[in-house]
Short mmCIF file of C-alpha atoms in Angstrom, two decimals:
data_model
loop_
_atom_site.label_atom_id
_atom_site.label_comp_id
_atom_site.label_asym_id
_atom_site.label_seq_id
_atom_site.Cartn_x
_atom_site.Cartn_y
_atom_site.Cartn_z
CA MET A 1 45.53 218.20 -41.66
CA ASP A 2 43.61 215.10 -42.78
CA ASN A 3 43.55 211.67 -41.17
CA LYS A 4 45.94 210.19 -43.74
CA THR A 5 48.61 212.78 -42.92
CA ILE A 6 48.25 212.14 -39.17
CA LEU A 7 48.54 208.37 -39.73
CA ASN A 8 51.68 208.77 -41.83
CA SER A 9 53.22 211.07 -39.20
CA THR A 10 52.49 208.54 -36.45
CA LEU A 11 54.02 205.69 -38.43
CA PHE A 12 57.07 207.83 -39.14
CA ASN A 13 57.61 208.54 -35.45
CA LYS A 14 57.28 204.85 -34.59
CA ASN A 15 59.87 203.96 -37.21
CA LYS A 16 62.15 206.76 -36.10
CA TYR A 17 62.05 205.76 -32.44
CA PRO A 18 61.79 201.97 -32.15
CA ASN A 19 60.40 200.30 -29.07
CA TYR A 20 63.17 198.87 -26.86
CA SER A 21 60.97 197.82 -23.93
CA ILE A 22 61.79 194.10 -24.28
CA ALA A 23 65.49 194.83 -24.70
CA PHE A 24 65.39 197.13 -21.67
CA TRP A 25 64.06 194.47 -19.29
CA MET A 26 66.31 191.77 -20.74
CA TYR A 27 69.39 193.97 -20.38
CA LEU A 28 68.36 195.08 -16.89
CA ILE A 29 68.08 191.49 -15.63
CA MET A 30 71.38 190.52 -17.23
CA PHE A 31 72.96 193.70 -15.85
CA ILE A 32 72.04 192.79 -12.26
CA LEU A 33 73.08 189.14 -12.62
CA SER A 34 76.36 190.09 -14.28
CA ILE A 35 77.32 192.44 -11.45
CA GLY A 36 76.49 189.79 -8.85
CA CYS A 37 78.54 187.11 -10.61
CA SER A 38 81.50 189.48 -11.08
CA LEU A 39 81.51 190.45 -7.40
CA PHE A 40 81.41 186.78 -6.42
CA ILE A 41 84.46 186.01 -8.59
CA PHE A 42 86.33 189.07 -7.29
CA LEU A 43 85.74 187.95 -3.70
CA GLN A 44 87.21 184.56 -4.56
CA PHE A 45 90.34 186.22 -5.92
CA ILE A 46 90.60 188.48 -2.87
CA PHE A 47 90.34 185.74 -0.25
CA LYS A 48 92.17 182.98 -2.14
CA ARG A 49 95.83 183.66 -2.69
CA ALA A 50 96.22 180.57 -4.88
CA LEU A 51 93.93 182.13 -7.49
CA ARG A 52 95.87 185.41 -7.51
CA ILE A 53 99.34 183.93 -7.87
CA ASN A 54 98.32 181.49 -10.60
CA VAL A 55 99.67 182.89 -13.87
CA ASN A 56 96.92 181.16 -15.84
CA ASN A 57 94.27 183.32 -14.16
CA HIS A 58 95.86 186.74 -14.66
CA VAL A 59 94.50 187.51 -18.12
CA VAL A 60 91.09 186.13 -17.21
CA LEU A 61 91.02 188.39 -14.15
CA VAL A 62 91.97 191.47 -16.18
CA VAL A 63 89.27 190.67 -18.77
CA LEU A 64 86.74 190.33 -15.95
CA ILE A 65 87.79 193.67 -14.45
CA CYS A 66 87.50 195.45 -17.82
CA SER A 67 84.13 193.84 -18.52
CA PHE A 68 82.90 194.82 -15.05
CA LEU A 69 84.04 198.44 -15.49
CA GLN A 70 82.36 198.63 -18.89
CA VAL A 71 79.15 197.14 -17.50
CA ILE A 72 78.88 199.56 -14.57
CA SER A 73 79.92 202.60 -16.63
CA GLU A 74 78.24 202.07 -20.00
CA LEU A 75 75.27 199.75 -19.50
CA PRO A 76 73.32 202.35 -17.46
CA LEU A 77 73.65 204.70 -20.45
CA VAL A 78 72.33 201.98 -22.75
CA LEU A 79 69.40 201.30 -20.43
CA VAL A 80 68.51 205.00 -20.37
CA TYR A 81 68.70 205.08 -24.15
CA PHE A 82 66.34 202.09 -24.37
CA ARG A 83 63.78 203.94 -22.24
CA THR A 84 64.03 207.40 -23.80
CA ASN A 85 65.50 206.77 -27.30
CA VAL A 86 67.84 209.67 -26.59
CA ALA A 87 71.28 209.93 -25.02
CA LEU A 88 71.33 210.61 -21.28
CA ILE A 89 72.93 214.04 -21.81
CA PRO A 90 72.38 215.34 -25.36
CA SER A 91 75.70 217.11 -25.79
CA ASP A 92 78.80 216.57 -27.91
CA THR A 93 81.06 216.22 -24.87
CA PHE A 94 78.92 213.47 -23.39
CA CYS A 95 78.76 211.63 -26.72
CA ALA A 96 82.53 211.84 -27.09
CA LEU A 97 83.02 210.37 -23.60
CA TRP A 98 80.49 207.63 -24.33
CA CYS A 99 82.31 206.67 -27.53
CA TYR A 100 85.65 206.80 -25.73
CA VAL A 101 84.56 204.38 -23.00
CA ASP A 102 82.83 202.04 -25.45
CA TYR A 103 85.60 201.84 -28.05
CA ALA A 104 88.49 201.68 -25.57
CA PHE A 105 87.09 198.87 -23.44
CA ASN A 106 86.02 196.83 -26.46
CA VAL A 107 89.49 196.96 -28.00
CA VAL A 108 91.17 196.32 -24.64
CA ILE A 109 89.20 193.09 -24.29
CA LEU A 110 89.94 192.08 -27.89
CA MET A 111 93.67 192.65 -27.44
CA LEU A 112 93.67 190.78 -24.13
CA MET A 113 91.97 187.86 -25.87
CA CYS A 114 94.62 187.95 -28.57
CA HIS A 115 97.44 187.94 -26.03
CA ALA A 116 95.77 185.23 -23.95
CA SER A 117 95.42 182.97 -26.99
CA ILE A 118 99.13 183.18 -27.78
CA GLU A 119 100.17 182.92 -24.15
CA ARG A 120 97.94 179.93 -23.50
CA TYR A 121 99.71 177.99 -26.25
CA LEU A 122 103.05 178.81 -24.65
CA LEU A 123 101.78 177.88 -21.19
CA VAL A 124 100.61 174.49 -22.45
CA PHE A 125 103.63 173.52 -24.54
CA HIS A 126 106.46 175.84 -23.40
CA HIS A 127 105.61 176.67 -19.80
CA VAL A 128 109.23 176.63 -18.65
CA PHE A 129 110.10 179.31 -21.20
CA ILE A 130 107.17 181.49 -20.08
CA TYR A 131 107.99 181.21 -16.37
CA HIS A 132 111.56 182.33 -17.08
CA HIS A 133 110.37 185.39 -19.07
CA LEU A 134 107.22 186.47 -17.27
CA ILE A 135 107.91 190.20 -17.50
CA ILE A 136 108.41 190.23 -21.28
CA PHE A 137 105.82 187.68 -22.39
CA HIS A 138 103.22 188.01 -19.65
CA TYR A 139 103.08 191.34 -17.82
CA LEU A 140 104.20 193.73 -20.56
CA PRO A 141 101.62 192.51 -23.15
CA ILE A 142 98.84 192.89 -20.56
CA ILE A 143 99.95 196.44 -19.73
CA PHE A 144 100.23 197.33 -23.43
CA SER A 145 96.78 195.88 -24.18
CA ILE A 146 95.30 198.18 -21.53
CA ILE A 147 97.20 201.41 -22.19
CA TYR A 148 97.33 201.47 -26.01
CA PRO A 149 93.55 201.52 -26.74
CA PHE A 150 92.90 204.31 -24.24
CA LEU A 151 95.69 206.44 -25.71
CA PHE A 152 94.66 205.72 -29.30
CA TYR A 153 90.99 206.63 -28.88
CA PHE A 154 91.79 209.60 -26.67
CA GLY A 155 93.81 211.09 -29.51
CA PHE A 156 91.43 210.22 -32.36
CA ILE A 157 88.15 211.08 -30.61
CA PHE A 158 89.17 214.32 -28.91
CA PHE A 159 92.02 215.67 -31.05
CA TYR A 160 91.56 214.44 -34.63
CA PRO A 161 91.08 217.50 -36.92
CA CYS A 162 87.46 216.97 -37.92
CA VAL A 163 84.04 218.08 -36.71
CA SER A 164 81.89 215.32 -35.23
CA GLN A 165 78.18 215.52 -35.96
CA TYR A 166 76.71 213.42 -33.20
CA ASP A 167 73.19 212.06 -33.44
CA TYR A 168 71.70 211.98 -29.95
CA THR A 169 69.01 209.51 -31.04
CA LYS A 170 71.54 206.78 -31.94
CA ILE A 171 73.45 204.38 -29.74
CA THR A 172 76.85 205.94 -28.87
CA CYS A 173 75.56 209.01 -30.78
CA GLN A 174 76.49 207.37 -34.14
CA GLY A 175 80.22 207.62 -33.45
CA PRO A 176 82.94 210.28 -33.80
CA CYS A 177 83.92 211.88 -37.08
CA TYR A 178 87.22 210.03 -37.63
CA LEU A 179 85.26 206.82 -38.34
CA PHE A 180 83.92 208.40 -41.52
CA GLU A 181 87.43 209.33 -42.71
CA ARG A 182 89.03 206.77 -45.01
CA ILE A 183 92.52 206.43 -43.47
CA PRO A 184 91.87 206.65 -39.69
CA GLY A 185 88.70 204.59 -39.98
CA SER A 186 90.57 201.87 -41.89
CA ILE A 187 93.44 201.88 -39.38
CA ASP A 188 91.02 201.50 -36.51
CA LEU A 189 89.09 198.67 -38.14
CA LEU A 190 92.05 196.71 -39.52
CA ILE A 191 94.66 197.10 -36.78
CA ASN A 192 92.66 197.53 -33.59
CA ILE A 193 89.78 195.13 -34.28
CA THR A 194 90.40 192.81 -37.23
CA LEU A 195 94.03 191.92 -36.51
CA PRO A 196 93.57 190.89 -32.84
CA LEU A 197 90.48 188.88 -33.71
CA CYS A 198 92.20 187.00 -36.56
CA ILE A 199 95.25 186.24 -34.40
CA SER A 200 92.98 185.02 -31.62
CA ILE A 201 91.02 182.72 -33.94
CA LEU A 202 94.10 181.26 -35.63
CA SER A 203 95.95 180.79 -32.34
CA ASN A 204 93.07 178.90 -30.77
CA ILE A 205 92.58 176.71 -33.84
CA PHE A 206 96.28 175.85 -33.79
CA LEU A 207 96.13 175.22 -30.04
CA LEU A 208 93.14 172.89 -30.33
CA CYS A 209 94.73 170.95 -33.19
CA ARG A 210 97.94 170.51 -31.23
CA VAL A 211 96.09 169.50 -28.05
CA PHE A 212 93.86 166.94 -29.79
CA HIS A 213 96.88 165.51 -31.56
CA GLN A 214 98.58 165.20 -28.19
CA LYS A 215 95.52 163.59 -26.64
CA HIS A 216 95.40 160.77 -29.19
CA ARG A 217 99.00 159.82 -28.55
CA MET A 218 99.01 157.09 -25.95
CA LYS A 219 102.05 158.38 -24.12
CA GLN A 220 100.57 161.86 -23.67
CA GLN A 221 97.29 161.02 -21.92
CA GLN A 222 98.46 162.22 -18.51
CA LYS A 223 99.75 165.48 -19.93
CA TRP A 224 96.46 166.03 -21.74
CA LYS A 225 94.53 165.73 -18.47
CA LYS A 226 96.87 168.27 -16.91
CA ASN A 227 96.45 170.81 -19.74
CA ARG A 228 92.74 170.31 -20.28
CA HIS A 229 91.75 172.95 -17.72
CA LEU A 230 94.14 175.48 -19.26
CA VAL A 231 92.53 175.05 -22.67
CA ILE A 232 88.91 175.05 -21.48
CA GLN A 233 89.46 178.13 -19.33
CA LEU A 234 90.36 180.29 -22.33
CA ILE A 235 88.41 178.65 -25.14
CA SER A 236 85.09 179.17 -23.37
CA ILE A 237 85.65 182.93 -23.20
CA VAL A 238 87.22 183.34 -26.63
CA ILE A 239 84.51 181.44 -28.49
CA VAL A 240 81.75 183.64 -27.05
CA HIS A 241 83.54 186.85 -28.03
CA ASN A 242 84.55 185.62 -31.47
CA LEU A 243 81.05 184.42 -32.35
CA VAL A 244 79.79 187.98 -31.88
CA TRP A 245 82.72 189.97 -33.23
CA LEU A 246 83.34 187.90 -36.37
CA PRO A 247 80.05 188.79 -38.18
CA ILE A 248 80.46 192.42 -37.11
CA ILE A 249 83.92 192.64 -38.64
CA ILE A 250 82.80 190.89 -41.82
CA CYS A 251 80.02 193.43 -42.30
CA LEU A 252 82.36 196.36 -41.54
CA LEU A 253 85.00 195.10 -43.98
CA ILE A 254 82.37 194.75 -46.70
CA GLU A 255 81.21 198.29 -46.00
CA LEU A 256 84.80 199.54 -46.08
CA PHE A 257 85.97 197.96 -49.33
CA SER A 258 82.74 197.51 -51.29
CA PRO A 259 81.81 200.39 -53.65
CA VAL A 260 78.11 199.69 -53.16
CA VAL A 261 76.94 198.82 -49.66
CA ASP A 262 73.63 197.10 -49.05
CA GLN A 263 71.42 198.81 -46.49
CA ILE A 264 70.78 195.46 -44.80
CA LEU A 265 74.47 195.17 -43.85
CA ILE A 266 74.44 198.67 -42.40
CA ASP A 267 71.34 197.94 -40.33
CA LEU A 268 72.81 194.67 -39.05
CA SER A 269 76.17 196.17 -38.08
CA VAL A 270 74.62 199.26 -36.47
CA ASN A 271 71.66 197.69 -34.68
CA LEU A 272 71.72 193.94 -34.12
CA PHE A 273 75.46 193.29 -33.89
CA THR A 274 76.20 196.41 -31.84
CA TYR A 275 73.69 195.44 -29.17
CA SER A 276 74.98 191.86 -29.10
CA ILE A 277 78.37 193.13 -27.91
CA TYR A 278 76.76 194.33 -24.70
CA ILE A 279 75.27 190.88 -24.17
CA VAL A 280 78.71 189.28 -24.47
CA ILE A 281 80.12 191.72 -21.93
CA MET A 282 77.39 190.89 -19.43
CA ILE A 283 77.70 187.10 -19.77
CA CYS A 284 81.50 187.22 -19.62
CA PRO A 285 81.58 186.56 -15.82
CA PHE A 286 79.43 183.45 -16.19
CA VAL A 287 81.60 182.08 -18.99
CA SER A 288 84.73 182.85 -16.98
CA LEU A 289 83.25 181.03 -14.00
CA LEU A 290 83.06 177.86 -16.10
CA GLY A 291 86.77 178.14 -16.86
CA LEU A 292 87.88 178.84 -13.27
CA HIS A 293 88.19 175.28 -12.03
CA ASP A 294 89.16 176.20 -8.46
CA VAL A 295 86.13 178.47 -8.02
CA ARG A 296 83.76 176.03 -9.69
CA GLN A 297 84.85 173.27 -7.32
CA GLN A 298 83.03 175.04 -4.47
CA PHE A 299 79.70 173.96 -5.90
CA ILE A 300 80.61 170.25 -5.92
CA PRO A 301 80.49 169.71 -2.12
CA ARG A 302 77.13 171.46 -2.00
CA SER A 303 75.73 169.18 -4.67
CA SER A 304 77.03 166.08 -2.89
CA MET A 305 75.52 167.28 0.40
CA SER A 306 72.20 167.85 -1.32
CA ASN A 307 72.37 164.31 -2.69
CA ARG A 308 72.91 162.98 0.83
CA ILE A 309 69.90 164.90 2.09
CA LEU A 310 67.80 163.52 -0.76
CA ASN A 311 68.93 160.01 0.04
CA ILE A 312 67.84 160.48 3.66
CA ILE A 313 64.47 161.91 2.67
CA ARG A 314 63.94 159.43 -0.14
CA PRO A 315 65.91 156.28 0.77
CA ARG A 316 66.82 153.79 -1.85
CA ALA A 317 65.28 150.32 -2.07
CA ARG A 318 66.56 148.15 0.71
CA SER A 319 68.83 145.30 -0.26
CA PRO A 320 68.10 141.86 1.19
CA VAL A 321 69.72 141.29 4.59
CA ILE A 322 71.80 138.14 4.97
CA HIS A 323 71.94 136.75 8.53
CA VAL A 324 75.20 135.04 9.39
CA LEU A 325 75.05 132.51 12.27
CA PRO A 326 78.11 132.32 14.54
CA LEU A 327 80.14 129.14 14.31
CA PRO A 328 80.82 127.18 17.53
CA LEU A 329 84.40 127.38 18.73
CA MET A 330 85.99 123.93 19.12
CA PRO A 331 89.29 123.31 20.95
CA LEU A 332 92.19 122.44 18.72
CA PRO A 333 93.59 118.90 19.04
CA LYS A 334 97.00 118.61 20.62
CA THR A 335 99.74 117.41 18.38
CA GLU A 336 102.78 115.36 19.36
CA HIS A 337 105.08 118.34 18.90
CA VAL A 338 103.03 120.47 21.27
CA SER A 339 102.88 117.70 23.94
CA LYS A 340 106.68 117.28 23.89
CA LEU A 341 107.14 121.01 24.40
CA ASN A 342 104.75 120.95 27.36
CA ASN A 343 106.65 118.05 28.99
CA LYS A 344 109.93 119.94 28.67
CA VAL A 345 108.41 123.01 30.27
CA GLU A 346 107.09 120.95 33.22
CA LYS A 347 110.52 119.43 33.83
#
């Protein structure tokens, strides 16, 4: 074997197994910080009953729980893949379980975002109606958003009549076989991913337009201040998820309906966009913390106390002192009316 053949073989291996060392350390740091932030928020919900009973926080809490479960269950597998370029356990059963966890949790979060976007509009403008129908319009959609994705992917990944050819050198082993079938793959993409995302985007656009219109009406200023926290709490989470999922879905739809697919789109959807989903999951607790006004308020007293300490250590410029001299007290002159009263008292 000559030197040229050895060089080509080395370059081939480098291209086949890319170097994920930077991604590994970045994901590891975010993984640790995400777990710490999630545990902090969970402790706040445990010890503060007001947070638990607030209907506005229920969907946010469920999204945080799902994100936390996905982080602790799937991110270690991703970190191992970054170090070894191979799945943790190179077997079809392990790959099927990995795909099941990844797909189910992603769709659960998307459907919860969709439900939260619709519910938040009702909470802002029709809160009395929501509070009178909490079971139908609040609890049942949350339960459905959790159960449906797990049942759907359990059936299609483990029981769909096709043979999956997993690639152990790809993230999530390149996916199960039903994705490469026209009908089930289209159903999964259009109904489970595209539809919730589109509803979420349109609902939030409509909500923002309605809220800004309400804000500019002079008689609605007080109501705008009351609803501002409700809007910010959800919008901050939804925007982060939609910014990542929207380009992924656009690329997947082009691949689905276009007769000729560019290799660049495939590489973007498989590599860059897929890994960005994990980043969104890990930063979800931090974004949620911005929207939880009651939890965020804990940091305000600390900042004010630190300002007091700084003022003691570094006092401000002294203002000029004005000395006020006391005025001498003079006896009041007696009037005729007072003298007559005194004479009557003496008599």
